[in-house]
CSV table of C-alpha atoms in Angstrom, one decimal:
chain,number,residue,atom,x,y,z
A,1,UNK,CA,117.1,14.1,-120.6
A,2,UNK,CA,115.4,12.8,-123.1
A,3,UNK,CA,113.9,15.2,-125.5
A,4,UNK,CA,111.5,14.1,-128.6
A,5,UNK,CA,109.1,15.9,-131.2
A,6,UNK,CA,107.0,13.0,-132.3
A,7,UNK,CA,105.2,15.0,-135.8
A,8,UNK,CA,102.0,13.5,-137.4
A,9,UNK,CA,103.2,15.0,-140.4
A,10,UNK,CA,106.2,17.2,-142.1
A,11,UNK,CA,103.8,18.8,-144.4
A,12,UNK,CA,100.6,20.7,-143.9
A,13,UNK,CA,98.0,21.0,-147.1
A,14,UNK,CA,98.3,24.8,-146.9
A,15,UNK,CA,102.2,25.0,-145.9
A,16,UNK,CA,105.5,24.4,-146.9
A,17,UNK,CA,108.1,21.4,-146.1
A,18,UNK,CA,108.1,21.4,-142.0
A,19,UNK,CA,106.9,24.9,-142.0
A,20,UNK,CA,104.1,24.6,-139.1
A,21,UNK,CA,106.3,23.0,-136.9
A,22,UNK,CA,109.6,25.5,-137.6
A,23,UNK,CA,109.2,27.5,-134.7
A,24,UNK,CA,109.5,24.5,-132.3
A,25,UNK,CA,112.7,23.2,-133.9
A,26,UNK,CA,115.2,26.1,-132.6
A,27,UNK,CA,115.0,25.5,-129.4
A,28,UNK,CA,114.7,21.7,-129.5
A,29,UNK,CA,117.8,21.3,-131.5
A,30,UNK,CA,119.2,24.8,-129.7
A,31,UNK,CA,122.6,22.9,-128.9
A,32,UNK,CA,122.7,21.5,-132.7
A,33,UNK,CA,124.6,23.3,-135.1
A,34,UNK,CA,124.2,20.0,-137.7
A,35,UNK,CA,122.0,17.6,-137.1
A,36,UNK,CA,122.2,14.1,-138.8
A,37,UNK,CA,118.6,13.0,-140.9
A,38,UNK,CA,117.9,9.5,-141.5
A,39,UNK,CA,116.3,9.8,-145.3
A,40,UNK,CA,115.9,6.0,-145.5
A,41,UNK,CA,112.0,6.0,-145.5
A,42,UNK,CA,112.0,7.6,-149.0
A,43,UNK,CA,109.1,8.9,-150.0
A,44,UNK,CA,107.7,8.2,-153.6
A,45,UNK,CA,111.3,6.4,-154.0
A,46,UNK,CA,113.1,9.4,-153.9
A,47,UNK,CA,117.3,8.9,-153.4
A,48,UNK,CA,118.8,9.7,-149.8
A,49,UNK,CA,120.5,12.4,-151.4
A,50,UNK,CA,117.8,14.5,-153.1
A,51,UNK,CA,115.8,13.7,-149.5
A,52,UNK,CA,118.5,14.9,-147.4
A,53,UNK,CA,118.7,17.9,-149.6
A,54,UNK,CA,115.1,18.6,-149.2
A,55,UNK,CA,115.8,18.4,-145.3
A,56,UNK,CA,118.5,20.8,-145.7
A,57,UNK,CA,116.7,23.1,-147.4
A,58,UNK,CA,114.0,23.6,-144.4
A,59,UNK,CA,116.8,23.7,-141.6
A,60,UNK,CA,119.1,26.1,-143.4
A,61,UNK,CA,116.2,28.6,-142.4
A,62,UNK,CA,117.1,27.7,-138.8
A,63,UNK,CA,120.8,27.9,-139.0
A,64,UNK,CA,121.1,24.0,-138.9
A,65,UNK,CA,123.0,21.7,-141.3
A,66,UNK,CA,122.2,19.1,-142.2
A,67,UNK,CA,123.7,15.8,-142.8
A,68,UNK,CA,122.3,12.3,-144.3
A,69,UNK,CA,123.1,9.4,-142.6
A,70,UNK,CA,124.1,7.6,-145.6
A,71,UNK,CA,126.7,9.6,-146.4
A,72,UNK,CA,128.4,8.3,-143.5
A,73,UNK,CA,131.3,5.2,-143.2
A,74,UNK,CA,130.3,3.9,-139.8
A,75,UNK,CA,126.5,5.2,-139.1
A,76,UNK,CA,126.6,3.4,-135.5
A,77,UNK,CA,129.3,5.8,-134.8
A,78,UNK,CA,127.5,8.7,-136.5
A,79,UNK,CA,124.5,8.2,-134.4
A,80,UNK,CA,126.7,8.2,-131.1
A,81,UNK,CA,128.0,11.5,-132.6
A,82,UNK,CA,125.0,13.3,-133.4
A,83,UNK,CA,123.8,16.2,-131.8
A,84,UNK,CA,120.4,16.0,-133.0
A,85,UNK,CA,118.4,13.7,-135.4
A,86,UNK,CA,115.4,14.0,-137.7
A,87,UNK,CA,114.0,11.1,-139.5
A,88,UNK,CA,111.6,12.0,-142.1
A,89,UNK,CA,109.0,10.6,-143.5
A,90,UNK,CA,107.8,8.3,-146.2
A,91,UNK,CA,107.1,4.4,-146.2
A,92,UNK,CA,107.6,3.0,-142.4
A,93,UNK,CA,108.1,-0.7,-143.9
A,94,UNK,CA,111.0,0.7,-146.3
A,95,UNK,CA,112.3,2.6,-143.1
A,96,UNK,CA,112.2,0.2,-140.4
A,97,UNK,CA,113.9,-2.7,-143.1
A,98,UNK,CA,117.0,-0.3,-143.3
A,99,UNK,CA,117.4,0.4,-139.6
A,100,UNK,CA,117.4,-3.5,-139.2
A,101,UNK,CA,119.7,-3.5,-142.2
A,102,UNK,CA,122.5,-1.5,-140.8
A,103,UNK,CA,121.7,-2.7,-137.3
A,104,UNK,CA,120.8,0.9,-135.4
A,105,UNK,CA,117.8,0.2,-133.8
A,106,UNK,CA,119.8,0.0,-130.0
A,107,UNK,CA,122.4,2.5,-131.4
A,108,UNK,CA,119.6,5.1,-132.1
A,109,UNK,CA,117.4,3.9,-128.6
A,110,UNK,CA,120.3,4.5,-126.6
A,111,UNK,CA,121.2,7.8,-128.4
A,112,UNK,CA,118.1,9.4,-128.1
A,113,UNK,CA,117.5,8.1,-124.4
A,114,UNK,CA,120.5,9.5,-123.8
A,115,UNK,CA,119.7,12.7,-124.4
A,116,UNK,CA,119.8,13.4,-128.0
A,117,UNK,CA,117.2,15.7,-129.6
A,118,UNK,CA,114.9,13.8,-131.8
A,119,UNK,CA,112.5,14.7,-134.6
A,120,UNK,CA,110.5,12.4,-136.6
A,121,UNK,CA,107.7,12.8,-138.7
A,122,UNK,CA,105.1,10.4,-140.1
A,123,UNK,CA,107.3,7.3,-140.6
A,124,UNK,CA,109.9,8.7,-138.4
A,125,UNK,CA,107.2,9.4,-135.9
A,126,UNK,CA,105.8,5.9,-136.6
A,127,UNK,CA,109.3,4.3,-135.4
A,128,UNK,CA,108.7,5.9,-131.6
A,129,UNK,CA,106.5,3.7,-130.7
A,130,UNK,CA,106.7,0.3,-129.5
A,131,UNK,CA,105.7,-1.1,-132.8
A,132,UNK,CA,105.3,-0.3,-136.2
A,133,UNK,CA,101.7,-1.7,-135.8
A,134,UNK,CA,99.5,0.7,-136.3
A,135,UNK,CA,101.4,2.3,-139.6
A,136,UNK,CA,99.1,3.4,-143.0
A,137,UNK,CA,102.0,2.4,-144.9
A,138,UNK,CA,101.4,-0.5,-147.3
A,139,UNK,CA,103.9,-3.3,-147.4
A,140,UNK,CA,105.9,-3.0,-150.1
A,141,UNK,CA,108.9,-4.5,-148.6
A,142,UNK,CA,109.5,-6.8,-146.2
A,143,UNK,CA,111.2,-6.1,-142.8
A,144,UNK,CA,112.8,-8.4,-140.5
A,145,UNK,CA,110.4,-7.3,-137.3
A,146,UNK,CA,107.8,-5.1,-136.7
A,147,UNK,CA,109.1,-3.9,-133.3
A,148,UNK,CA,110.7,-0.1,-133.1
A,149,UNK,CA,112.5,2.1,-131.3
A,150,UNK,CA,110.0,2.5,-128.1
A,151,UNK,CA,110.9,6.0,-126.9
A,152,UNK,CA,107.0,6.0,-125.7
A,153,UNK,CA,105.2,3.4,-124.2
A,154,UNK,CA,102.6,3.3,-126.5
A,155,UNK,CA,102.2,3.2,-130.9
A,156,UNK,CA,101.6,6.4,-132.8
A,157,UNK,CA,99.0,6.4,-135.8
A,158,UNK,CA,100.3,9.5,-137.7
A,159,UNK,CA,98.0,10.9,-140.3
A,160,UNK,CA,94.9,10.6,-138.2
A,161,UNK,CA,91.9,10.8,-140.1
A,162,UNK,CA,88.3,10.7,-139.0
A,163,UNK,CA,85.9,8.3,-140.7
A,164,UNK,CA,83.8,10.5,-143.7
A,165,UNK,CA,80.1,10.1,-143.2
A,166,UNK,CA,79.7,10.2,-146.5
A,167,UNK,CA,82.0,8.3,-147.8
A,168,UNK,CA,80.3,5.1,-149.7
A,169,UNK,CA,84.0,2.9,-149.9
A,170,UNK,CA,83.7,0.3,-147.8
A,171,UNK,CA,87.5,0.0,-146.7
A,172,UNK,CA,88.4,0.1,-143.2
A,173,UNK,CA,87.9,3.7,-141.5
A,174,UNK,CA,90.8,4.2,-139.3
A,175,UNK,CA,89.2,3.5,-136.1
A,176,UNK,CA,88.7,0.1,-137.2
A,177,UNK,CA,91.8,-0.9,-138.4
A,178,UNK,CA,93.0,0.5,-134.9
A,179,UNK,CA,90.1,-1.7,-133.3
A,180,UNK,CA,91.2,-4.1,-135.3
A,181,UNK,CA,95.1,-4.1,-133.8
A,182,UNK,CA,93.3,-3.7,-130.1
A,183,UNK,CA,92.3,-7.3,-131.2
A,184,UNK,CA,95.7,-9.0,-131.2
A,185,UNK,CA,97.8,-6.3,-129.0
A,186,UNK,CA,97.6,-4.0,-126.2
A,187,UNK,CA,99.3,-1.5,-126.3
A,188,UNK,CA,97.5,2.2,-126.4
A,189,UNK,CA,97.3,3.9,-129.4
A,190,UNK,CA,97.8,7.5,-129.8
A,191,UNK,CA,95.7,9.1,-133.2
A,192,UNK,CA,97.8,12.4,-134.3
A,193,UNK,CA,95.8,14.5,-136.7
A,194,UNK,CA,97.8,16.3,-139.2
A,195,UNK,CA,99.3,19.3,-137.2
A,196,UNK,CA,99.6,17.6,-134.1
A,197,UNK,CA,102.7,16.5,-132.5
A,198,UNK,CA,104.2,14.7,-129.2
A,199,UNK,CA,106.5,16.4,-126.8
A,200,UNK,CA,109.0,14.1,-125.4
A,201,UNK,CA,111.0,15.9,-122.3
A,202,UNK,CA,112.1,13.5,-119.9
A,203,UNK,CA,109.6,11.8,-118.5
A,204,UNK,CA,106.5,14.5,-119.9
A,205,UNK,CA,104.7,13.5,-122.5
A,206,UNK,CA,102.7,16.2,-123.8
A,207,UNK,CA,100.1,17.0,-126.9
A,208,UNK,CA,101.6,20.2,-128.9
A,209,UNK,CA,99.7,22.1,-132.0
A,210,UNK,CA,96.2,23.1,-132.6
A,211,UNK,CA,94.5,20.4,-132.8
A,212,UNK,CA,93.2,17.4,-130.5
A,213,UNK,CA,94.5,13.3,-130.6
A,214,UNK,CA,92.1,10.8,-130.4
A,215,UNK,CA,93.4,8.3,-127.8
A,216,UNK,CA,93.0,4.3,-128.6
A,217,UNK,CA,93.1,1.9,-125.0
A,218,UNK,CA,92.8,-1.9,-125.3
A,219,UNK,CA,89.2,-2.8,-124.2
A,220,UNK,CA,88.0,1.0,-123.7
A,221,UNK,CA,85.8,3.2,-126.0
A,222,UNK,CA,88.6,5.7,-128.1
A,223,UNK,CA,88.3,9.2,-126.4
A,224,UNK,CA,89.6,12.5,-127.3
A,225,UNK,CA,92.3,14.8,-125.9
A,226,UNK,CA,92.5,18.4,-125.9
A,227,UNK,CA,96.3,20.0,-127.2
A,228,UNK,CA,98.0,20.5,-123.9
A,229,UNK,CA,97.1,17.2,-122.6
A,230,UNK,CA,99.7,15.1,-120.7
A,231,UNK,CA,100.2,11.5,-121.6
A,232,UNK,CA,103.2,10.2,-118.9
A,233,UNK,CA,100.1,7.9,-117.5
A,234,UNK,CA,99.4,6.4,-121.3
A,235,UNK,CA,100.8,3.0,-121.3
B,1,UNK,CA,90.9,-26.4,-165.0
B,2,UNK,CA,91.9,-23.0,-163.0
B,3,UNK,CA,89.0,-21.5,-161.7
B,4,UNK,CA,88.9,-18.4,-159.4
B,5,UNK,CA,86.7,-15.5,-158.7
B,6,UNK,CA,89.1,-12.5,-157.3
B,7,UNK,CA,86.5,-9.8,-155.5
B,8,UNK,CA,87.9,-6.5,-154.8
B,9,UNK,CA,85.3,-6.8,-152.1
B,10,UNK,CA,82.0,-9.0,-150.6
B,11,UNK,CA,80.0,-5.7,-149.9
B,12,UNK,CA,79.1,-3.0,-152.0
B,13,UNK,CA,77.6,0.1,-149.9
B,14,UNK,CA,74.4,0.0,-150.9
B,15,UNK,CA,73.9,-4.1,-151.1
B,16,UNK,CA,74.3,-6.8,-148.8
B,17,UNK,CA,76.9,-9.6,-148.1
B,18,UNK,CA,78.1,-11.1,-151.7
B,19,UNK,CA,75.1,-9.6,-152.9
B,20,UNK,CA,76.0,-7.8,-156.0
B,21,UNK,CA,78.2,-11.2,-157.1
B,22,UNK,CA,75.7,-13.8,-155.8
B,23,UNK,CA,74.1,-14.4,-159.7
B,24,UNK,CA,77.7,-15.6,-160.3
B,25,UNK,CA,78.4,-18.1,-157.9
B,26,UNK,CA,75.9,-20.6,-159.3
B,27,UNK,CA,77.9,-21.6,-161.9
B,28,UNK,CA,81.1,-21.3,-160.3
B,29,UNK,CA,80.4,-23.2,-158.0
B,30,UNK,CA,78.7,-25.8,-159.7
B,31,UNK,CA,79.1,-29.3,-158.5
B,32,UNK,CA,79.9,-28.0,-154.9
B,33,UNK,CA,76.8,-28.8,-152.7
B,34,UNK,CA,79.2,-27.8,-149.5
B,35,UNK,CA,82.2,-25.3,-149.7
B,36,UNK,CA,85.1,-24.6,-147.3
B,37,UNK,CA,85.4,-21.6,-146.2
B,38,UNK,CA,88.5,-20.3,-144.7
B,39,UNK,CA,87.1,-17.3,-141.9
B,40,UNK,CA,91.4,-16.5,-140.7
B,41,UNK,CA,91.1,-12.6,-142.6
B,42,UNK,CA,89.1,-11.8,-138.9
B,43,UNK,CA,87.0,-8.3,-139.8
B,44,UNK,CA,87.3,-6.3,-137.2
B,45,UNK,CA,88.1,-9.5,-134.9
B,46,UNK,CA,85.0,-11.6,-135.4
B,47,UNK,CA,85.2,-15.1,-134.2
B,48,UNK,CA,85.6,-18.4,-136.5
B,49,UNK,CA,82.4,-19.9,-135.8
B,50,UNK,CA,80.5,-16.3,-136.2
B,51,UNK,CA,81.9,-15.3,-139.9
B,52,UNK,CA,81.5,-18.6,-140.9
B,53,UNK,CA,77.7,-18.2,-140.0
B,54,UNK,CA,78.2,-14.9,-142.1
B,55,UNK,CA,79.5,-16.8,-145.5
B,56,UNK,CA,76.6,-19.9,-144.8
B,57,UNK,CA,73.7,-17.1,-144.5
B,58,UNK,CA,74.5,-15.5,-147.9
B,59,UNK,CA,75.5,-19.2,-149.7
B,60,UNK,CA,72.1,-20.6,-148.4
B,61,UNK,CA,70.6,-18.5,-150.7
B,62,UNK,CA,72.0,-20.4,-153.6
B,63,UNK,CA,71.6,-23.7,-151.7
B,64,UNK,CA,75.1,-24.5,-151.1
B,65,UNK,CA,76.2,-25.6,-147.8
B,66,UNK,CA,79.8,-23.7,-145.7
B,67,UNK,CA,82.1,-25.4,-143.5
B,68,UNK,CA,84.7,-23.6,-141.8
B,69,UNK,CA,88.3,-24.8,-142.1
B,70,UNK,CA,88.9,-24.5,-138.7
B,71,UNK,CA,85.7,-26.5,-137.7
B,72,UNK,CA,88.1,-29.2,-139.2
B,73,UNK,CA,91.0,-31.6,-137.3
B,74,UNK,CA,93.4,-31.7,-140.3
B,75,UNK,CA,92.7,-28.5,-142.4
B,76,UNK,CA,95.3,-30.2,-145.5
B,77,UNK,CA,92.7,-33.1,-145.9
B,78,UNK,CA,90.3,-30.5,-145.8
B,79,UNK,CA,91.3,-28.4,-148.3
B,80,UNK,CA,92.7,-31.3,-150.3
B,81,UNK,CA,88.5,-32.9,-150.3
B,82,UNK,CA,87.0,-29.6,-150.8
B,83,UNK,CA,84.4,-29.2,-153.5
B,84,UNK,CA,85.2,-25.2,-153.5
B,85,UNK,CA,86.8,-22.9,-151.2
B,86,UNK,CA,86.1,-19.3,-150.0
B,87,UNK,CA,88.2,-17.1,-148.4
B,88,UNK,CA,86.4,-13.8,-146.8
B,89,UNK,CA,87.7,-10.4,-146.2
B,90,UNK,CA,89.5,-9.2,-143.2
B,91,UNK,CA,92.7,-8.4,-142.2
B,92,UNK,CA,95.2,-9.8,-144.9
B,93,UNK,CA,98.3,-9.5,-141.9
B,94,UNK,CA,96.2,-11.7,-139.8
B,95,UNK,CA,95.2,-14.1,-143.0
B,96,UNK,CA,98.6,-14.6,-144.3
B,97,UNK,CA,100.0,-15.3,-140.7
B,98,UNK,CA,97.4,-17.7,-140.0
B,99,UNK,CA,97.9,-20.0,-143.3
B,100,UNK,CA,101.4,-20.4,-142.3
B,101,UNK,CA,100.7,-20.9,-139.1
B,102,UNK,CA,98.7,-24.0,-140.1
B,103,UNK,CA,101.0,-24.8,-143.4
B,104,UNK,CA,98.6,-24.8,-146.0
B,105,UNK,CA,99.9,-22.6,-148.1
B,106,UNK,CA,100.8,-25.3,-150.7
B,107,UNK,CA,98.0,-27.5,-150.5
B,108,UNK,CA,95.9,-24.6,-151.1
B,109,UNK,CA,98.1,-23.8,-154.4
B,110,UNK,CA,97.8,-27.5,-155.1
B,111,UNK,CA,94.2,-27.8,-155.2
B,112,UNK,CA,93.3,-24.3,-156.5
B,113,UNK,CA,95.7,-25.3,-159.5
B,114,UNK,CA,94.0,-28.4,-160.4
B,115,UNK,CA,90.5,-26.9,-160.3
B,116,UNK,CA,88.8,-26.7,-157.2
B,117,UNK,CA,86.7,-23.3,-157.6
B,118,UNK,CA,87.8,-20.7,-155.3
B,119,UNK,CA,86.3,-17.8,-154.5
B,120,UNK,CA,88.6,-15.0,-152.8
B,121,UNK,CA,86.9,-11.0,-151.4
B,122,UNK,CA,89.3,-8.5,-150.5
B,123,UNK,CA,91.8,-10.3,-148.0
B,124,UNK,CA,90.7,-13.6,-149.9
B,125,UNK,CA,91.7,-12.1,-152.9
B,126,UNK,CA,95.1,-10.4,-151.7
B,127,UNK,CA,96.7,-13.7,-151.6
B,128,UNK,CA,95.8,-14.9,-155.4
B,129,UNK,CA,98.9,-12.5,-156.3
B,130,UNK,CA,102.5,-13.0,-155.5
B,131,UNK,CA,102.8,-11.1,-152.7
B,132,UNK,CA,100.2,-9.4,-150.3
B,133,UNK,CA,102.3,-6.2,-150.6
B,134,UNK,CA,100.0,-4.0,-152.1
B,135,UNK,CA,97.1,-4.8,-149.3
B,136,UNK,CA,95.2,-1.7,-147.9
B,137,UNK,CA,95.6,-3.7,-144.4
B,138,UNK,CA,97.3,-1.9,-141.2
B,139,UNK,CA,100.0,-4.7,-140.5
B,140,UNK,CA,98.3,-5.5,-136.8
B,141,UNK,CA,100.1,-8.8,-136.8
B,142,UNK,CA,103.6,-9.8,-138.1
B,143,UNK,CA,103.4,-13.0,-140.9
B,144,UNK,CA,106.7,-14.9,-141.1
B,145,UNK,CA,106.3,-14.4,-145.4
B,146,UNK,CA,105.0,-11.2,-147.3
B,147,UNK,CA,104.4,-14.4,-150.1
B,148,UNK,CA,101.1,-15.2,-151.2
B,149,UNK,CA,100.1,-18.0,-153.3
B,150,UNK,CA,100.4,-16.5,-156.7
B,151,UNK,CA,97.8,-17.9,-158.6
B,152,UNK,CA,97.6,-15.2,-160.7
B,153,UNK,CA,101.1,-13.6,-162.2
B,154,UNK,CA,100.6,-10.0,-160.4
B,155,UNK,CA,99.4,-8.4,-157.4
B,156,UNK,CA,95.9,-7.3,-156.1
B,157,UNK,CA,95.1,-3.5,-155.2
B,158,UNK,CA,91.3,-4.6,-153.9
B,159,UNK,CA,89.2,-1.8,-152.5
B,160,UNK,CA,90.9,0.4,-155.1
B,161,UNK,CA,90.3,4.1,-154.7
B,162,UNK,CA,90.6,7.1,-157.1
B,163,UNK,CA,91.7,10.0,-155.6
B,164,UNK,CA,90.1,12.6,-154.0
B,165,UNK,CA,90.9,16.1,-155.9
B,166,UNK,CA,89.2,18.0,-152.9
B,167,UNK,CA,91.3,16.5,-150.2
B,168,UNK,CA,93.5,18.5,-147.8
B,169,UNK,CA,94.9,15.0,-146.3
B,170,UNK,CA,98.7,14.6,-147.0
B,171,UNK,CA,98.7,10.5,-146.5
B,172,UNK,CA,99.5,9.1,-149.6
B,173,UNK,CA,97.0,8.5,-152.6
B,174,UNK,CA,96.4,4.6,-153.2
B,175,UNK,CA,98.2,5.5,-157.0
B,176,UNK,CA,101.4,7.0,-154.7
B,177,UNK,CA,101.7,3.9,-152.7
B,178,UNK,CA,101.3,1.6,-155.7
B,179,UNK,CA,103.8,3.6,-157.6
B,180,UNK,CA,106.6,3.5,-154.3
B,181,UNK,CA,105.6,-0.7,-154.5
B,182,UNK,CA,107.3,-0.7,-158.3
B,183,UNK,CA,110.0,1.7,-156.4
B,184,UNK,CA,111.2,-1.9,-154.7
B,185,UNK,CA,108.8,-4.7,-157.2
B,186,UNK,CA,108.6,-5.4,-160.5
B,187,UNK,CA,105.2,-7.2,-161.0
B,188,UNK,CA,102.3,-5.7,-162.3
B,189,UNK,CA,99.2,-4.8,-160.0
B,190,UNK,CA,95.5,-4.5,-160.6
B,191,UNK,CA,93.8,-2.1,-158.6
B,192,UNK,CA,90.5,-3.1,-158.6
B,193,UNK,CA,87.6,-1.0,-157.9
B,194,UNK,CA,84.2,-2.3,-155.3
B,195,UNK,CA,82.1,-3.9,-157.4
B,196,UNK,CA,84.9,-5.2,-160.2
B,197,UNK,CA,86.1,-8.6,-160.0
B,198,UNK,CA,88.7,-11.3,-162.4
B,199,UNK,CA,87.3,-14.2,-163.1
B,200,UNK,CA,90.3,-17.1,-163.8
B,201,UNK,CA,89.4,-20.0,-166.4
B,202,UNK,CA,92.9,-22.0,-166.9
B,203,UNK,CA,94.9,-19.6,-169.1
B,204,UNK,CA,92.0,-16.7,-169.4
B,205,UNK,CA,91.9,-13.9,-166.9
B,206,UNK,CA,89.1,-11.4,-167.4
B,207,UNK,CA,88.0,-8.7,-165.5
B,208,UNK,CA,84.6,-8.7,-164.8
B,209,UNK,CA,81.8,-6.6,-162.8
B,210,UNK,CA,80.2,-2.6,-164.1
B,211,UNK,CA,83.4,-1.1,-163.3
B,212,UNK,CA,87.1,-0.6,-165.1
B,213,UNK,CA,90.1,-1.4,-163.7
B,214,UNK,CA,93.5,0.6,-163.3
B,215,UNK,CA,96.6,-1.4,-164.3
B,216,UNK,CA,100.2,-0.4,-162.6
B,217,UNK,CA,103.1,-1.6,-164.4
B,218,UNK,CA,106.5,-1.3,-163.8
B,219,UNK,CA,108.6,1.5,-165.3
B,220,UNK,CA,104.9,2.5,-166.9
B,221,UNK,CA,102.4,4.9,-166.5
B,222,UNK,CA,98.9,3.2,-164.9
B,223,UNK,CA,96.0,3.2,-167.2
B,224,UNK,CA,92.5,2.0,-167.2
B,225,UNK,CA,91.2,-1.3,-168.7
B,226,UNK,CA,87.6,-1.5,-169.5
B,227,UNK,CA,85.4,-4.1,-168.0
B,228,UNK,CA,85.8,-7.8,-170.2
B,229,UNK,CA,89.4,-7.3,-170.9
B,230,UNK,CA,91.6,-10.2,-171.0
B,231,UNK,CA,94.5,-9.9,-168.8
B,232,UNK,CA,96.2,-13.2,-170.0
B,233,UNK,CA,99.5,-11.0,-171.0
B,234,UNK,CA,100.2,-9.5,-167.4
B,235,UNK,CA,103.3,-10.2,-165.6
């Protein structure tokens, strides 16, 4: 059965590295005793090995170890292998142009559809959807396709924020720019505030954490959901 | 002679369309009585014909006529006969993708090279740099280049943003995401601020407009130019 914790974020303002979401992570990963993460998004540049570290660090308070990809001969075979697998977060463009790059975009579909616990967060969250679309990421590399893992039938917009009414810049809010992609795709468009999170089990789709997600559907005013809320019709 | 106005944006909050640059565009565009104006950037998915109306409205006012590029049959000739050429804000995915599309990314190098006055906003100005990497833009469409036409030896940071001190959002400060670009690039980039703009004479690059400018340079820390600096060392 498939089983997925799609994260907005791995870090609260107030909190510690994945500490809001700990409590979730035993029993998703409660057949795990090491769990591979995928550190390739590297956030603010930083090497696989001092990410994978940081990883470590949060899981050792779960009993979990931890293991980077990259530190891995065959990672196809790694992947097959895993018995759990958290991608982290960081820059989705850097992310997705290594998963092309070492060819584990179907190794990691069929993994996870297969039944292997999943965690991402922000850019790792970003790669469950059908596209990398709707990222916040800017484009500071360049990957072969913008198409992802599709684990849901719909994108995820991590980081949701809402527009500031008093804000005087004149960049895109958020709900434009995801106007904006309901100009050129179709696809629905699932807003995850900071502290939210999708819960993949089978085929349930469910809104976790305290807050609500702001929903996105092609030629249909944005509406909000309430935590709780089951998605499986969302496509 | 070189001669380019790069706009961090067309709009100030409190103004109207190219309002707070209008007193320039006299003289840059001054043996232009009609200009082409090149409406592919899309804000928020507006048609051709109705952001072309947009750019004509606001260059009325300075009695200078606007012809949208794709009001032409051969947009090459176009842009090859045009007396000055504008490219408006938007999207810069859905920009880029659209002057491959129609191949015109070298004739517009050509004749922006050997003088024809150009005039860029925000997606418009994006692709006077190398690359269009360090856009703001949500990548809603996939271009088959991240390469831009390089007119200038560095990239654009338009709409550029200081950050907030008081903000409890964990996405990424525009200074993180410019510092992961130099993580993978080397070339500098100028974040430019609403209101600031570089004007290009042949060899001279100066920023212009109230505001200063921050400067991100590889392997450096980013500091502040003041308004009427000469950039003519940056690469």
């Amino acid at each position: 059965m498939k089983q997925l914790l799609i994260a907005s974020t791995s870090t609260l303002h107030s909190g510690g590295y994945l500490e809001y979401i700990l409590d979730a992570l035993p029993l998703h990963f409660k057949n795990a005793n090491e769990i591979i993460f995928i550190p390739f998004a590297r956030p603010s540049g930083i090497s696989h090995d001092d990410y994978t570290k940081k990883a470590a660090e949060a899981f050792k308070k779960i009993n979990i170890k931890v293991k980077g990809l990259h530190e891995f001969d065959n990672p196809k075979e790694a992947i097959k292998n895993a018995k759990g697998i958290f991608t982290g977060g960081g820059n989705t463009f850097v992310l997705v142009k290594a998963l092309y790059k070492f060819d584990i975009i179907e190794t990691l579909k069929t993994a996870i559809n297969s039944g292997t616990p999943y965690l991402g967060t922000s850019a790792g969250s970003n790669i469950c959807g059908l596209t990398m679309c709707t990222t916040n990421d800017m484009p500071i590399v360049y990957p072969p396709s913008f198409k992802t893992l599709g684990l849901v039938p719909f994108n995820i917009n991590p980081h949701y924020l809402d527009p500031d009414p008093t804000s005087k810049h004149m960049g895109e809010t958020r709900e434009t720019r995801i106007k904006e992609f309901h100009q050129f795709n179709t696809q629905p468009v699932v807003g995850l505030r900071e502290g939210s999170w999708i819960e993949v089990k089978g085929a349930s789709i469910q809104l976790k954490g305290a807050l609500q997600a702001r929903i996105f559907e092609y030629n249909n005013e944005p509406y909000e959901i309430e935590t709780g809320t089951y998605l499986n019709e969302l496509k």
